PDB file of C-alpha atoms in Angstrom:
ATOM      1  CA  UNK A   2     -29.277 -15.213  53.914  1.00  0.00           C
ATOM      2  CA  UNK A   3     -31.506 -15.257  50.941  1.00  0.00           C
ATOM      3  CA  UNK A   4     -32.867 -18.549  49.747  1.00  0.00           C
ATOM      4  CA  UNK A   5     -33.944 -19.349  46.266  1.00  0.00           C
ATOM      5  CA  UNK A   6     -36.579 -21.768  45.552  1.00  0.00           C
ATOM      6  CA  UNK A   7     -35.689 -24.140  42.675  1.00  0.00           C
ATOM      7  CA  UNK A   8     -38.466 -26.693  42.020  1.00  0.00           C
ATOM      8  CA  UNK A   9     -37.336 -30.309  41.344  1.00  0.00           C
ATOM      9  CA  UNK A  10     -38.165 -32.420  38.301  1.00  0.00           C
ATOM     10  CA  UNK A  11     -41.291 -33.983  39.822  1.00  0.00           C
ATOM     11  CA  UNK A  12     -42.577 -30.664  40.793  1.00  0.00           C
ATOM     12  CA  UNK A  13     -41.986 -29.156  37.307  1.00  0.00           C
ATOM     13  CA  UNK A  14     -43.549 -32.172  35.646  1.00  0.00           C
ATOM     14  CA  UNK A  15     -46.731 -31.767  37.896  1.00  0.00           C
ATOM     15  CA  UNK A  16     -46.906 -27.981  37.202  1.00  0.00           C
ATOM     16  CA  UNK A  17     -46.260 -28.623  33.390  1.00  0.00           C
ATOM     17  CA  UNK A  18     -49.086 -31.223  33.170  1.00  0.00           C
ATOM     18  CA  UNK A  19     -51.457 -28.903  34.882  1.00  0.00           C
ATOM     19  CA  UNK A  20     -50.541 -25.936  32.802  1.00  0.00           C
ATOM     20  CA  UNK A  21     -50.639 -27.749  29.517  1.00  0.00           C
ATOM     21  CA  UNK A  22     -54.075 -28.873  30.575  1.00  0.00           C
ATOM     22  CA  UNK A  23     -55.056 -25.378  30.841  1.00  0.00           C
ATOM     23  CA  UNK A  24     -53.387 -24.315  27.603  1.00  0.00           C
ATOM     24  CA  UNK A  25     -50.589 -22.321  29.215  1.00  0.00           C
ATOM     25  CA  UNK A  26     -47.627 -23.703  27.409  1.00  0.00           C
ATOM     26  CA  UNK A  27     -45.732 -20.322  27.417  1.00  0.00           C
ATOM     27  CA  UNK A  28     -45.601 -20.459  31.136  1.00  0.00           C
ATOM     28  CA  UNK A  29     -43.893 -23.928  31.202  1.00  0.00           C
ATOM     29  CA  UNK A  30     -41.171 -22.696  28.887  1.00  0.00           C
ATOM     30  CA  UNK A  31     -40.324 -19.615  31.049  1.00  0.00           C
ATOM     31  CA  UNK A  32     -40.128 -21.976  34.153  1.00  0.00           C
ATOM     32  CA  UNK A  33     -37.903 -24.380  32.220  1.00  0.00           C
ATOM     33  CA  UNK A  34     -35.596 -21.526  31.170  1.00  0.00           C
ATOM     34  CA  UNK A  35     -35.151 -20.083  34.609  1.00  0.00           C
ATOM     35  CA  UNK A  36     -34.206 -23.579  35.966  1.00  0.00           C
ATOM     36  CA  UNK A  37     -31.773 -24.446  33.111  1.00  0.00           C
ATOM     37  CA  UNK A  38     -28.117 -23.419  33.738  1.00  0.00           C
ATOM     38  CA  UNK A  39     -26.469 -21.096  31.108  1.00  0.00           C
ATOM     39  CA  UNK A  40     -23.440 -22.801  29.797  1.00  0.00           C
ATOM     40  CA  UNK A  41     -22.808 -20.229  26.994  1.00  0.00           C
ATOM     41  CA  UNK A  42     -20.261 -18.376  29.136  1.00  0.00           C
ATOM     42  CA  UNK A  43     -16.928 -19.863  30.373  1.00  0.00           C
ATOM     43  CA  UNK A  44     -14.381 -19.007  32.919  1.00  0.00           C
ATOM     44  CA  UNK A  45     -11.521 -17.213  31.154  1.00  0.00           C
ATOM     45  CA  UNK A  46      -8.870 -19.654  32.469  1.00  0.00           C
ATOM     46  CA  UNK A  47     -10.816 -22.575  30.879  1.00  0.00           C
ATOM     47  CA  UNK A  48     -11.653 -21.052  27.683  1.00  0.00           C
ATOM     48  CA  UNK A  49      -9.613 -21.574  24.586  1.00  0.00           C
ATOM     49  CA  UNK A  50      -8.700 -18.866  22.171  1.00  0.00           C
ATOM     50  CA  UNK A  51     -10.763 -19.576  19.093  1.00  0.00           C
ATOM     51  CA  UNK A  52      -8.560 -17.282  16.931  1.00  0.00           C
ATOM     52  CA  UNK A  53      -5.307 -18.952  16.235  1.00  0.00           C
ATOM     53  CA  UNK A  54      -2.246 -16.871  16.768  1.00  0.00           C
ATOM     54  CA  UNK A  55      -0.483 -15.876  13.587  1.00  0.00           C
ATOM     55  CA  UNK A  56       2.925 -17.315  13.057  1.00  0.00           C
ATOM     56  CA  UNK A  57       5.518 -14.580  12.469  1.00  0.00           C
ATOM     57  CA  UNK A  58       6.971 -14.750   8.857  1.00  0.00           C
ATOM     58  CA  UNK A  59      10.437 -15.313   7.789  1.00  0.00           C
ATOM     59  CA  UNK A  60      12.967 -12.394   8.093  1.00  0.00           C
ATOM     60  CA  UNK A  61      13.862 -11.130   4.619  1.00  0.00           C
ATOM     61  CA  UNK A  62      15.262  -7.739   5.444  1.00  0.00           C
ATOM     62  CA  UNK A  63      17.885  -7.144   8.051  1.00  0.00           C
ATOM     63  CA  UNK A  64      18.488  -3.693   9.491  1.00  0.00           C
ATOM     64  CA  UNK A  65      22.063  -2.796  10.640  1.00  0.00           C
ATOM     65  CA  UNK A  66      25.143  -4.943  10.709  1.00  0.00           C
ATOM     66  CA  UNK A  67      25.101  -8.711  10.701  1.00  0.00           C
ATOM     67  CA  UNK A  68      27.586 -11.493  11.330  1.00  0.00           C
ATOM     68  CA  UNK A  69      26.797 -15.043  10.251  1.00  0.00           C
ATOM     69  CA  UNK A  70      28.848 -18.156  10.833  1.00  0.00           C
ATOM     70  CA  UNK A  71      28.289 -21.854  11.406  1.00  0.00           C
ATOM     71  CA  UNK A  72      26.148 -21.353  14.431  1.00  0.00           C
ATOM     72  CA  UNK A  73      23.704 -19.072  12.540  1.00  0.00           C
ATOM     73  CA  UNK A  74      20.208 -20.258  11.953  1.00  0.00           C
ATOM     74  CA  UNK A  75      19.871 -22.048   8.704  1.00  0.00           C
ATOM     75  CA  UNK A  76      16.290 -21.020   7.874  1.00  0.00           C
ATOM     76  CA  UNK A  77      17.156 -17.391   8.659  1.00  0.00           C
ATOM     77  CA  UNK A  78      20.109 -17.400   6.338  1.00  0.00           C
ATOM     78  CA  UNK A  79      17.955 -19.184   3.640  1.00  0.00           C
ATOM     79  CA  UNK A  80      15.406 -16.347   3.517  1.00  0.00           C
ATOM     80  CA  UNK A  81      17.575 -13.293   3.893  1.00  0.00           C
ATOM     81  CA  UNK A  82      17.340 -10.834   0.893  1.00  0.00           C
ATOM     82  CA  UNK A  83      18.676  -7.490   1.912  1.00  0.00           C
ATOM     83  CA  UNK A  84      21.063  -6.205   4.652  1.00  0.00           C
ATOM     84  CA  UNK A  85      21.165  -2.487   5.362  1.00  0.00           C
ATOM     85  CA  UNK A  86      24.581  -2.603   7.129  1.00  0.00           C
ATOM     86  CA  UNK A  87      27.732  -4.676   6.840  1.00  0.00           C
ATOM     87  CA  UNK A  88      27.781  -8.425   6.415  1.00  0.00           C
ATOM     88  CA  UNK A  89      30.687 -10.062   8.330  1.00  0.00           C
ATOM     89  CA  UNK A  90      31.181 -13.840   7.592  1.00  0.00           C
ATOM     90  CA  UNK A  91      32.632 -15.638  10.410  1.00  0.00           C
ATOM     91  CA  UNK A  92      33.864 -19.359  10.812  1.00  0.00           C
ATOM     92  CA  UNK A  93      32.001 -22.007   8.700  1.00  0.00           C
ATOM     93  CA  UNK A  94      32.783 -24.395   6.000  1.00  0.00           C
ATOM     94  CA  UNK A  95      30.143 -23.133   3.502  1.00  0.00           C
ATOM     95  CA  UNK A  96      27.909 -20.283   4.270  1.00  0.00           C
ATOM     96  CA  UNK A  97      24.712 -20.221   2.247  1.00  0.00           C
ATOM     97  CA  UNK A  98      22.633 -17.179   1.696  1.00  0.00           C
ATOM     98  CA  UNK A  99      20.852 -18.184  -1.474  1.00  0.00           C
ATOM     99  CA  UNK A 100      18.374 -15.346  -1.677  1.00  0.00           C
ATOM    100  CA  UNK A 101      20.621 -12.426  -0.684  1.00  0.00           C
ATOM    101  CA  UNK A 102      20.268  -9.650  -3.220  1.00  0.00           C
ATOM    102  CA  UNK A 103      22.000  -6.558  -1.735  1.00  0.00           C
ATOM    103  CA  UNK A 104      24.210  -5.380   1.091  1.00  0.00           C
ATOM    104  CA  UNK A 105      24.164  -1.585   1.683  1.00  0.00           C
ATOM    105  CA  UNK A 106      27.513  -1.877   3.670  1.00  0.00           C
ATOM    106  CA  UNK A 107      30.674  -3.956   3.373  1.00  0.00           C
ATOM    107  CA  UNK A 108      30.977  -7.721   2.655  1.00  0.00           C
ATOM    108  CA  UNK A 109      33.828  -8.739   4.879  1.00  0.00           C
ATOM    109  CA  UNK A 110      35.640 -11.916   5.364  1.00  0.00           C
ATOM    110  CA  UNK A 111      39.018 -11.694   7.047  1.00  0.00           C
ATOM    111  CA  UNK A 112      41.388 -13.969   8.886  1.00  0.00           C
ATOM    112  CA  UNK A 113      38.820 -16.804   8.728  1.00  0.00           C
ATOM    113  CA  UNK A 114      40.626 -20.090   8.615  1.00  0.00           C
ATOM    114  CA  UNK A 115      37.321 -22.178   8.739  1.00  0.00           C
ATOM    115  CA  UNK A 116      35.619 -21.057   5.458  1.00  0.00           C
ATOM    116  CA  UNK A 117      36.329 -23.133   2.273  1.00  0.00           C
ATOM    117  CA  UNK A 118      33.772 -21.633  -0.280  1.00  0.00           C
ATOM    118  CA  UNK A 119      31.579 -18.651  -0.434  1.00  0.00           C
ATOM    119  CA  UNK A 120      28.793 -18.787  -3.125  1.00  0.00           C
ATOM    120  CA  UNK A 121      26.201 -15.869  -3.025  1.00  0.00           C
ATOM    121  CA  UNK A 122      24.428 -16.691  -6.279  1.00  0.00           C
ATOM    122  CA  UNK A 123      21.938 -13.719  -6.294  1.00  0.00           C
ATOM    123  CA  UNK A 124      23.926 -10.975  -4.700  1.00  0.00           C
ATOM    124  CA  UNK A 125      23.702  -8.008  -7.208  1.00  0.00           C
ATOM    125  CA  UNK A 126      25.061  -4.940  -5.295  1.00  0.00           C
ATOM    126  CA  UNK A 127      27.439  -3.988  -2.476  1.00  0.00           C
ATOM    127  CA  UNK A 128      27.110  -0.555  -1.174  1.00  0.00           C
ATOM    128  CA  UNK A 129      30.394  -0.510   0.560  1.00  0.00           C
ATOM    129  CA  UNK A 130      33.689  -2.647   0.066  1.00  0.00           C
ATOM    130  CA  UNK A 131      34.096  -6.151  -0.953  1.00  0.00           C
ATOM    131  CA  UNK A 132      37.051  -7.406   1.242  1.00  0.00           C
ATOM    132  CA  UNK A 133      38.476 -10.994   1.408  1.00  0.00           C
ATOM    133  CA  UNK A 134      41.721 -11.014   3.283  1.00  0.00           C
ATOM    134  CA  UNK A 135      43.948 -13.640   4.783  1.00  0.00           C
ATOM    135  CA  UNK A 136      41.476 -16.557   4.564  1.00  0.00           C
ATOM    136  CA  UNK A 137      44.001 -19.386   4.410  1.00  0.00           C
ATOM    137  CA  UNK A 138      41.742 -22.340   3.463  1.00  0.00           C
ATOM    138  CA  UNK A 139      39.130 -20.611   1.117  1.00  0.00           C
ATOM    139  CA  UNK A 140      39.397 -21.999  -2.316  1.00  0.00           C
ATOM    140  CA  UNK A 141      36.440 -20.568  -4.141  1.00  0.00           C
ATOM    141  CA  UNK A 142      34.539 -17.188  -4.292  1.00  0.00           C
ATOM    142  CA  UNK A 143      31.361 -17.254  -6.469  1.00  0.00           C
ATOM    143  CA  UNK A 144      29.498 -14.037  -6.846  1.00  0.00           C
ATOM    144  CA  UNK A 145      28.102 -14.509 -10.463  1.00  0.00           C
ATOM    145  CA  UNK A 146      25.483 -11.776 -10.396  1.00  0.00           C
ATOM    146  CA  UNK A 147      27.408  -9.059  -8.576  1.00  0.00           C
ATOM    147  CA  UNK A 148      27.456  -6.015 -10.758  1.00  0.00           C
ATOM    148  CA  UNK A 149      28.506  -3.063  -8.674  1.00  0.00           C
ATOM    149  CA  UNK A 150      30.652  -2.449  -5.787  1.00  0.00           C
ATOM    150  CA  UNK A 151      30.208   1.139  -4.661  1.00  0.00           C
ATOM    151  CA  UNK A 152      33.625   1.430  -2.888  1.00  0.00           C
ATOM    152  CA  UNK A 153      36.528  -0.903  -3.332  1.00  0.00           C
ATOM    153  CA  UNK A 154      37.384  -4.573  -3.945  1.00  0.00           C
ATOM    154  CA  UNK A 155      40.276  -6.021  -1.984  1.00  0.00           C
ATOM    155  CA  UNK A 156      40.984  -9.768  -2.501  1.00  0.00           C
ATOM    156  CA  UNK A 157      44.455 -10.214  -0.887  1.00  0.00           C
ATOM    157  CA  UNK A 158      46.646 -12.909   0.579  1.00  0.00           C
ATOM    158  CA  UNK A 159      44.186 -15.754   0.307  1.00  0.00           C
ATOM    159  CA  UNK A 160      46.828 -18.475  -0.168  1.00  0.00           C
ATOM    160  CA  UNK A 161      44.526 -21.311  -1.084  1.00  0.00           C
ATOM    161  CA  UNK A 162      42.197 -19.195  -3.241  1.00  0.00           C
ATOM    162  CA  UNK A 163      41.850 -21.002  -6.803  1.00  0.00           C
ATOM    163  CA  UNK A 164      38.809 -19.497  -8.302  1.00  0.00           C
ATOM    164  CA  UNK A 165      37.242 -16.087  -8.341  1.00  0.00           C
ATOM    165  CA  UNK A 166      34.048 -15.752 -10.253  1.00  0.00           C
ATOM    166  CA  UNK A 167      32.826 -12.139 -10.386  1.00  0.00           C
ATOM    167  CA  UNK A 168      31.968 -12.257 -14.082  1.00  0.00           C
ATOM    168  CA  UNK A 169      29.106  -9.713 -13.908  1.00  0.00           C
ATOM    169  CA  UNK A 170      31.112  -7.219 -11.900  1.00  0.00           C
ATOM    170  CA  UNK A 171      31.132  -3.883 -14.014  1.00  0.00           C
ATOM    171  CA  UNK A 172      32.731  -1.380 -11.613  1.00  0.00           C
ATOM    172  CA  UNK A 173      34.117  -0.524  -8.357  1.00  0.00           C
ATOM    173  CA  UNK A 174      33.982   3.084  -7.126  1.00  0.00           C
ATOM    174  CA  UNK A 175      37.385   3.077  -5.721  1.00  0.00           C
ATOM    175  CA  UNK A 176      40.348   0.622  -6.494  1.00  0.00           C
ATOM    176  CA  UNK A 177      40.084  -2.965  -7.356  1.00  0.00           C
ATOM    177  CA  UNK A 178      42.992  -5.065  -6.016  1.00  0.00           C
ATOM    178  CA  UNK A 179      43.588  -8.842  -6.550  1.00  0.00           C
ATOM    179  CA  UNK A 180      46.882  -9.537  -5.134  1.00  0.00           C
ATOM    180  CA  UNK A 181      49.097 -12.183  -3.508  1.00  0.00           C
ATOM    181  CA  UNK A 182      46.767 -15.089  -3.893  1.00  0.00           C
ATOM    182  CA  UNK A 183      49.336 -17.632  -4.480  1.00  0.00           C
ATOM    183  CA  UNK A 184      47.014 -20.625  -5.725  1.00  0.00           C
ATOM    184  CA  UNK A 185      44.723 -18.450  -7.906  1.00  0.00           C
ATOM    185  CA  UNK A 186      44.259 -19.877 -11.422  1.00  0.00           C
ATOM    186  CA  UNK A 187      40.727 -18.771 -12.493  1.00  0.00           C
ATOM    187  CA  UNK A 188      39.755 -15.080 -12.462  1.00  0.00           C
ATOM    188  CA  UNK A 189      36.528 -14.389 -14.070  1.00  0.00           C
ATOM    189  CA  UNK A 190      36.056 -10.590 -14.587  1.00  0.00           C
ATOM    190  CA  UNK A 191      34.997 -10.372 -18.185  1.00  0.00           C
ATOM    191  CA  UNK A 192      32.565  -7.535 -17.656  1.00  0.00           C
ATOM    192  CA  UNK A 193      34.848  -5.296 -15.654  1.00  0.00           C
ATOM    193  CA  UNK A 194      35.399  -1.811 -17.193  1.00  0.00           C
ATOM    194  CA  UNK A 195      35.498   0.846 -14.530  1.00  0.00           C
ATOM    195  CA  UNK A 196      37.789   1.182 -11.544  1.00  0.00           C
ATOM    196  CA  UNK A 197      37.674   4.638 -10.004  1.00  0.00           C
ATOM    197  CA  UNK A 198      41.282   4.554  -8.526  1.00  0.00           C
ATOM    198  CA  UNK A 199      42.605   1.868 -10.681  1.00  0.00           C
ATOM    199  CA  UNK A 200      43.036  -1.935 -11.062  1.00  0.00           C
ATOM    200  CA  UNK A 201      45.787  -4.069  -9.585  1.00  0.00           C
ATOM    201  CA  UNK A 202      46.317  -7.734 -10.418  1.00  0.00           C
ATOM    202  CA  UNK A 203      49.632  -8.379  -8.953  1.00  0.00           C
ATOM    203  CA  UNK A 204      51.769 -11.193  -7.412  1.00  0.00           C
ATOM    204  CA  UNK A 205      49.344 -14.085  -7.913  1.00  0.00           C
ATOM    205  CA  UNK A 206      52.035 -16.788  -8.674  1.00  0.00           C
ATOM    206  CA  UNK A 207      49.632 -19.356 -10.392  1.00  0.00           C
ATOM    207  CA  UNK A 208      47.563 -16.860 -12.566  1.00  0.00           C
ATOM    208  CA  UNK A 209      48.536 -16.598 -16.121  1.00  0.00           C
ATOM    209  CA  UNK A 210      49.899 -13.118 -16.901  1.00  0.00           C
ATOM    210  CA  UNK A 211      48.028 -13.105 -20.255  1.00  0.00           C
ATOM    211  CA  UNK A 212      44.654 -13.416 -18.408  1.00  0.00           C
ATOM    212  CA  UNK A 213      45.371 -10.665 -16.030  1.00  0.00           C
ATOM    213  CA  UNK A 214      46.595  -8.455 -19.001  1.00  0.00           C
ATOM    214  CA  UNK A 215      43.332  -9.073 -20.892  1.00  0.00           C
ATOM    215  CA  UNK A 216      41.362  -7.949 -17.921  1.00  0.00           C
ATOM    216  CA  UNK A 217      43.351  -4.856 -17.597  1.00  0.00           C
ATOM    217  CA  UNK A 218      42.827  -4.015 -21.297  1.00  0.00           C
ATOM    218  CA  UNK A 219      39.002  -4.058 -20.696  1.00  0.00           C
ATOM    219  CA  UNK A 220      39.196  -0.927 -18.694  1.00  0.00           C
ATOM    220  CA  UNK A 221      37.412   2.209 -20.079  1.00  0.00           C
ATOM    221  CA  UNK A 222      38.059   4.125 -16.841  1.00  0.00           C
ATOM    222  CA  UNK A 223      40.954   3.962 -14.469  1.00  0.00           C
ATOM    223  CA  UNK A 224      44.397   2.696 -14.779  1.00  0.00           C
ATOM    224  CA  UNK A 225      45.711  -0.892 -14.656  1.00  0.00           C
ATOM    225  CA  UNK A 226      48.721  -2.280 -12.806  1.00  0.00           C
ATOM    226  CA  UNK A 227      49.532  -5.954 -13.991  1.00  0.00           C
ATOM    227  CA  UNK A 228      52.579  -7.610 -12.600  1.00  0.00           C
ATOM    228  CA  UNK A 229      54.214 -10.565 -10.757  1.00  0.00           C
ATOM    229  CA  UNK A 230      51.797 -13.230 -12.202  1.00  0.00           C
ATOM    230  CA  UNK A 231      52.763 -16.346 -14.018  1.00  0.00           C
ATOM    231  CA  UNK A 232      54.336 -15.341 -17.229  1.00  0.00           C
ATOM    232  CA  UNK A 233      54.968 -18.994 -18.362  1.00  0.00           C
ATOM    233  CA  UNK A 234      51.289 -19.946 -18.534  1.00  0.00           C
ATOM    234  CA  UNK A 235      49.352 -19.606 -21.676  1.00  0.00           C
ATOM    235  CA  UNK A 236      45.862 -18.388 -22.410  1.00  0.00           C
ATOM    236  CA  UNK A 237      43.333 -20.110 -24.787  1.00  0.00           C
ATOM    237  CA  UNK A 238      42.373 -17.971 -27.652  1.00  0.00           C
TER     238      UNK A 238
END
């Protein structure tokens, strides 16, 4: 076994006084450095990382299909801007996606008896279909900035639906069908001019026929079928 001699304080003091008397200060410093423990290094398990870990940013772009409902994370939905697949909206009273701008696939709400309103205030484009079908309690659809649906629009058999606001919608690549929505009274489609395979506004018992007819007359491309709406209601000039 190898023994290392480490002088104590009194010994160092005596040596220091003697060396100082002889003008050998540098030797004193070397001895002091050899006997002073190095505390600059630390054991890895006891060291703290001086660099704070970066927090991941919010998800704004979703790759693939997505379903959101009442159990979806509120912060996630609040920051979402694009979806590269389909968006399926499941049970929930009011689903909020305030920053959503585009959906590359379909927007689908079917047989959903929980949802009451859907308002996607910044949604501009749908690359597939817009499909709302058999949502028995839904009263309001508000898509005020939606301008293009690349495929078809199907808003059918939503028996409590009273208001549809798609007032910026210009075209649908395939057909556009608003049918059998018995409570529908307000249909805002003042920009709609093109339906690739035709426009149908049929059998909406509470919708003024004159309003449906005026939307049909806007078309510059595609045919219009308007029938079975409320012929007794009047339209404001």
